[in-house]
Amino acid sequence: MNVLKNYKVFLVLAVISAVITGVLAMSVINNYTGTVKVAIAGHDITEGTQISATDLRFVDYPKGALYGDTVINTSIVGQVAKGFIPSGTILRSSMFSSLQRAGITGKLKSLGNGYYAVSVSSNSDTTVAGTLQNGDRVDIYKVDKDNVSAVAKNIKVLQATITTSNGEQQSQGVVIAVNSSDLNNVLSALNSKLVFVLRPVGK
């Protein structure tokens, strides 16, 4: 009787063990063969585009085929595309960077539509004797002989200097953000002597 009783206990334990093993196996399989919602490009995304929720679509995708940085939520909203992304592409975090790291393109996008980046020759007049910094605001004047006239006001400086690998500051042309209403005035004045006047911080 003891043998039969022990056999029944062993059989019950074996069944329970088999069920647990099956559940664990299914869990492991689902982790690899199940699906998860991933973000894809809802349309062609051009380089430098600041991502909004309307740029994204979410589709089911096999878990086992995901990259470690596959985008599965809206965490990239507000970031900037590093390059062109075709419609339908599964999005990865490595395809994007923050506005702060996006360079001239990203800085320009952060200002909104209607702004253009314009490069101006670097000299003591346009760098305000070397004191101009990225992000400063300036008023631009044109000097023709003895005549001084305003060209544009409250212009944001996207790039005043470049830091080299040795930590040195080198100016390779001042890059400013010009809106469409000021663009013609600025472009037509580029062959004249330009003087940048630094505006007070916050003005």
mmCIF file of C-alpha atoms in Angstrom:
data_model
loop_
_atom_site.group_PDB
_atom_site.id
_atom_site.type_symbol
_atom_site.label_atom_id
_atom_site.label_comp_id
_atom_site.label_asym_id
_atom_site.label_seq_id
_atom_site.Cartn_x
_atom_site.Cartn_y
_atom_site.Cartn_z
ATOM 1 C CA MET A 1 0.000 0.000 0.000
ATOM 2 C CA ASN A 2 2.853 2.353 0.849
ATOM 3 C CA VAL A 3 4.378 1.675 -2.536
ATOM 4 C CA LEU A 4 1.099 2.478 -4.287
ATOM 5 C CA LYS A 5 0.617 5.615 -2.171
ATOM 6 C CA ASN A 6 4.160 6.792 -2.900
ATOM 7 C CA TYR A 7 3.598 6.115 -6.591
ATOM 8 C CA LYS A 8 0.460 8.292 -6.622
ATOM 9 C CA VAL A 9 2.313 11.098 -4.846
ATOM 10 C CA PHE A 10 5.167 10.826 -7.323
ATOM 11 C CA LEU A 11 2.683 10.855 -10.214
ATOM 12 C CA VAL A 12 0.946 13.995 -8.906
ATOM 13 C CA LEU A 13 4.288 15.755 -8.407
ATOM 14 C CA ALA A 14 5.373 14.720 -11.888
ATOM 15 C CA VAL A 15 2.174 16.161 -13.381
ATOM 16 C CA ILE A 16 2.571 19.420 -11.443
ATOM 17 C CA SER A 17 6.210 19.647 -12.516
ATOM 18 C CA ALA A 18 5.241 19.053 -16.134
ATOM 19 C CA VAL A 19 2.601 21.796 -15.973
ATOM 20 C CA ILE A 20 5.053 24.280 -14.440
ATOM 21 C CA THR A 21 7.689 23.370 -17.024
ATOM 22 C CA GLY A 22 5.133 23.875 -19.789
ATOM 23 C CA VAL A 23 4.099 27.270 -18.462
ATOM 24 C CA LEU A 24 7.723 28.394 -18.198
ATOM 25 C CA ALA A 25 8.449 27.096 -21.689
ATOM 26 C CA MET A 26 5.473 28.966 -23.122
ATOM 27 C CA SER A 27 6.602 32.128 -21.338
ATOM 28 C CA VAL A 28 10.084 31.826 -22.814
ATOM 29 C CA ILE A 29 8.654 31.139 -26.268
ATOM 30 C CA ASN A 30 6.296 34.096 -26.035
ATOM 31 C CA ASN A 31 9.208 36.336 -25.080
ATOM 32 C CA TYR A 32 10.841 35.482 -28.385
ATOM 33 C CA THR A 33 7.892 34.780 -30.671
ATOM 34 C CA GLY A 34 5.306 37.168 -29.225
ATOM 35 C CA THR A 35 4.761 40.658 -30.576
ATOM 36 C CA VAL A 36 5.158 44.138 -29.183
ATOM 37 C CA LYS A 37 4.072 47.556 -30.442
ATOM 38 C CA VAL A 38 6.969 49.421 -32.039
ATOM 39 C CA ALA A 39 7.213 52.892 -33.563
ATOM 40 C CA ILE A 40 7.674 53.296 -37.295
ATOM 41 C CA ALA A 41 7.995 56.403 -39.459
ATOM 42 C CA GLY A 42 4.464 57.424 -40.423
ATOM 43 C CA HIS A 43 5.852 59.192 -43.509
ATOM 44 C CA ASP A 44 9.228 60.179 -44.954
ATOM 45 C CA ILE A 45 11.197 62.082 -42.302
ATOM 46 C CA THR A 46 13.883 64.452 -43.547
ATOM 47 C CA GLU A 47 17.188 65.061 -41.816
ATOM 48 C CA GLY A 48 16.922 67.648 -39.057
ATOM 49 C CA THR A 49 13.186 67.175 -38.501
ATOM 50 C CA GLN A 50 12.120 67.629 -34.893
ATOM 51 C CA ILE A 51 9.908 64.633 -34.160
ATOM 52 C CA SER A 52 6.304 65.048 -33.058
ATOM 53 C CA ALA A 53 3.715 62.397 -32.182
ATOM 54 C CA THR A 54 2.132 62.793 -35.634
ATOM 55 C CA ASP A 55 5.354 61.518 -37.250
ATOM 56 C CA LEU A 56 4.956 58.130 -35.548
ATOM 57 C CA ARG A 57 2.803 55.064 -36.105
ATOM 58 C CA PHE A 58 2.795 51.945 -33.940
ATOM 59 C CA VAL A 59 2.621 48.409 -35.349
ATOM 60 C CA ASP A 60 2.994 44.879 -33.971
ATOM 61 C CA TYR A 61 6.468 43.413 -34.432
ATOM 62 C CA PRO A 62 8.045 40.088 -33.297
ATOM 63 C CA LYS A 63 9.887 40.493 -30.009
ATOM 64 C CA GLY A 64 12.730 38.245 -31.080
ATOM 65 C CA ALA A 65 13.563 40.522 -34.026
ATOM 66 C CA LEU A 66 13.897 43.726 -32.016
ATOM 67 C CA TYR A 67 17.114 45.690 -31.607
ATOM 68 C CA GLY A 68 18.020 46.835 -28.121
ATOM 69 C CA ASP A 69 17.214 50.455 -28.970
ATOM 70 C CA THR A 70 14.014 49.878 -30.948
ATOM 71 C CA VAL A 71 11.555 52.653 -30.094
ATOM 72 C CA ILE A 72 8.468 51.251 -28.345
ATOM 73 C CA ASN A 73 6.958 54.483 -27.006
ATOM 74 C CA THR A 74 6.949 58.238 -27.662
ATOM 75 C CA SER A 75 10.309 58.897 -25.975
ATOM 76 C CA ILE A 76 11.823 60.346 -29.185
ATOM 77 C CA VAL A 77 9.220 63.118 -29.494
ATOM 78 C CA GLY A 78 11.118 66.413 -29.438
ATOM 79 C CA GLN A 79 14.340 64.868 -30.707
ATOM 80 C CA VAL A 80 15.863 65.482 -34.147
ATOM 81 C CA ALA A 81 16.397 63.004 -36.987
ATOM 82 C CA LYS A 82 20.091 62.512 -37.778
ATOM 83 C CA GLY A 83 19.371 61.596 -41.395
ATOM 84 C CA PHE A 84 16.627 60.812 -43.900
ATOM 85 C CA ILE A 85 14.205 58.103 -42.665
ATOM 86 C CA PRO A 86 11.876 56.499 -45.253
ATOM 87 C CA SER A 87 8.215 55.965 -44.428
ATOM 88 C CA GLY A 88 7.583 52.643 -42.657
ATOM 89 C CA THR A 89 11.076 52.343 -41.185
ATOM 90 C CA ILE A 90 11.198 50.751 -37.726
ATOM 91 C CA LEU A 91 12.637 53.508 -35.554
ATOM 92 C CA ARG A 92 15.665 53.155 -33.290
ATOM 93 C CA SER A 93 16.925 55.601 -30.687
ATOM 94 C CA SER A 94 20.298 55.790 -32.478
ATOM 95 C CA MET A 95 18.574 57.501 -35.429
ATOM 96 C CA PHE A 96 17.896 60.604 -33.329
ATOM 97 C CA SER A 97 19.679 63.129 -31.176
ATOM 98 C CA SER A 98 18.627 65.855 -28.775
ATOM 99 C CA LEU A 99 18.212 69.416 -30.014
ATOM 100 C CA GLN A 100 21.284 70.412 -28.016
ATOM 101 C CA ARG A 101 23.408 67.933 -29.982
ATOM 102 C CA ALA A 102 21.788 68.388 -33.357
ATOM 103 C CA GLY A 103 24.052 71.206 -34.524
ATOM 104 C CA ILE A 104 22.958 74.071 -36.746
ATOM 105 C CA THR A 105 20.052 72.136 -38.268
ATOM 106 C CA GLY A 106 18.566 71.259 -34.913
ATOM 107 C CA LYS A 107 18.998 74.762 -33.539
ATOM 108 C CA LEU A 108 17.255 76.174 -36.596
ATOM 109 C CA LYS A 109 14.358 73.709 -36.255
ATOM 110 C CA SER A 110 13.888 74.681 -32.632
ATOM 111 C CA LEU A 111 13.015 78.238 -33.720
ATOM 112 C CA GLY A 112 10.044 77.051 -35.776
ATOM 113 C CA ASN A 113 9.181 77.457 -39.440
ATOM 114 C CA GLY A 114 10.342 80.327 -41.600
ATOM 115 C CA TYR A 115 13.944 80.615 -40.401
ATOM 116 C CA TYR A 116 17.089 80.303 -42.515
ATOM 117 C CA ALA A 117 20.718 79.838 -41.541
ATOM 118 C CA VAL A 118 22.983 82.500 -43.059
ATOM 119 C CA SER A 119 26.764 82.511 -42.811
ATOM 120 C CA VAL A 120 28.496 85.868 -42.358
ATOM 121 C CA SER A 121 32.229 86.511 -42.634
ATOM 122 C CA SER A 122 34.003 86.438 -39.308
ATOM 123 C CA ASN A 123 35.844 89.604 -38.327
ATOM 124 C CA SER A 124 36.091 91.964 -35.378
ATOM 125 C CA ASP A 125 32.891 93.751 -36.438
ATOM 126 C CA THR A 126 30.733 90.614 -36.696
ATOM 127 C CA THR A 127 32.175 88.844 -33.652
ATOM 128 C CA VAL A 128 31.902 92.011 -31.527
ATOM 129 C CA ALA A 129 35.679 92.014 -31.055
ATOM 130 C CA GLY A 130 35.679 88.293 -30.295
ATOM 131 C CA THR A 131 33.092 88.431 -27.508
ATOM 132 C CA LEU A 132 30.167 86.975 -29.463
ATOM 133 C CA GLN A 133 28.844 83.640 -28.152
ATOM 134 C CA ASN A 134 26.519 80.955 -29.492
ATOM 135 C CA GLY A 135 22.924 81.912 -28.681
ATOM 136 C CA ASP A 136 23.549 85.658 -28.399
ATOM 137 C CA ARG A 137 21.131 88.126 -29.970
ATOM 138 C CA VAL A 138 22.407 90.939 -32.179
ATOM 139 C CA ASP A 139 21.240 93.932 -34.186
ATOM 140 C CA ILE A 140 22.856 94.118 -37.621
ATOM 141 C CA TYR A 141 23.914 97.370 -39.269
ATOM 142 C CA LYS A 142 25.362 98.076 -42.712
ATOM 143 C CA VAL A 143 28.116 100.650 -43.174
ATOM 144 C CA ASP A 144 28.541 102.208 -46.619
ATOM 145 C CA LYS A 145 31.214 104.880 -46.434
ATOM 146 C CA ASP A 146 29.821 107.248 -43.808
ATOM 147 C CA ASN A 147 26.244 105.948 -43.960
ATOM 148 C CA VAL A 148 24.977 103.550 -41.313
ATOM 149 C CA SER A 149 21.646 101.792 -41.766
ATOM 150 C CA ALA A 150 19.836 99.052 -39.899
ATOM 151 C CA VAL A 151 19.616 95.678 -41.653
ATOM 152 C CA ALA A 152 17.860 93.463 -39.103
ATOM 153 C CA LYS A 153 17.072 93.487 -35.391
ATOM 154 C CA ASN A 154 17.085 90.843 -32.668
ATOM 155 C CA ILE A 155 18.837 88.166 -34.739
ATOM 156 C CA LYS A 156 19.860 84.946 -33.005
ATOM 157 C CA VAL A 157 23.444 83.719 -33.393
ATOM 158 C CA LEU A 158 23.481 79.974 -34.067
ATOM 159 C CA GLN A 159 27.255 79.683 -34.183
ATOM 160 C CA ALA A 160 29.853 82.211 -33.191
ATOM 161 C CA THR A 161 32.846 79.985 -32.499
ATOM 162 C CA ILE A 162 33.928 76.374 -32.909
ATOM 163 C CA THR A 163 35.794 74.469 -30.210
ATOM 164 C CA THR A 164 38.665 72.407 -31.608
ATOM 165 C CA SER A 165 39.925 69.091 -30.233
ATOM 166 C CA ASN A 166 42.609 71.057 -28.352
ATOM 167 C CA GLY A 167 39.961 73.156 -26.623
ATOM 168 C CA GLU A 168 40.829 76.243 -28.659
ATOM 169 C CA GLN A 169 38.093 78.595 -29.861
ATOM 170 C CA GLN A 170 38.159 79.193 -33.593
ATOM 171 C CA SER A 171 35.673 81.261 -35.544
ATOM 172 C CA GLN A 172 34.911 79.922 -39.026
ATOM 173 C CA GLY A 173 32.205 82.353 -39.961
ATOM 174 C CA VAL A 174 29.296 83.517 -37.871
ATOM 175 C CA VAL A 175 26.033 81.658 -38.558
ATOM 176 C CA ILE A 176 22.818 83.530 -37.820
ATOM 177 C CA ALA A 177 19.129 82.549 -37.923
ATOM 178 C CA VAL A 178 17.201 84.893 -40.174
ATOM 179 C CA ASN A 179 13.441 84.818 -40.634
ATOM 180 C CA SER A 180 11.858 85.164 -44.046
ATOM 181 C CA SER A 181 10.912 88.816 -43.512
ATOM 182 C CA ASP A 182 14.559 89.818 -42.918
ATOM 183 C CA LEU A 183 16.204 87.400 -45.353
ATOM 184 C CA ASN A 184 16.360 89.671 -48.427
ATOM 185 C CA ASN A 185 17.759 92.583 -46.403
ATOM 186 C CA VAL A 186 20.485 90.412 -44.897
ATOM 187 C CA LEU A 187 21.465 88.734 -48.172
ATOM 188 C CA SER A 188 21.625 92.028 -50.057
ATOM 189 C CA ALA A 189 23.868 93.497 -47.343
ATOM 190 C CA LEU A 190 26.432 90.669 -47.287
ATOM 191 C CA ASN A 191 28.783 92.470 -49.689
ATOM 192 C CA SER A 192 28.790 95.559 -47.496
ATOM 193 C CA LYS A 193 30.581 96.107 -44.210
ATOM 194 C CA LEU A 194 28.388 94.638 -41.494
ATOM 195 C CA VAL A 195 28.539 95.533 -37.826
ATOM 196 C CA PHE A 196 26.906 93.343 -35.173
ATOM 197 C CA VAL A 197 25.720 95.078 -32.013
ATOM 198 C CA LEU A 198 25.236 92.747 -29.077
ATOM 199 C CA ARG A 199 21.842 93.034 -27.404
ATOM 200 C CA PRO A 200 21.445 92.751 -23.617
ATOM 201 C CA VAL A 201 20.758 89.214 -22.377
ATOM 202 C CA GLY A 202 17.059 88.399 -22.511
ATOM 203 C CA LYS A 203 16.217 91.297 -24.818
#
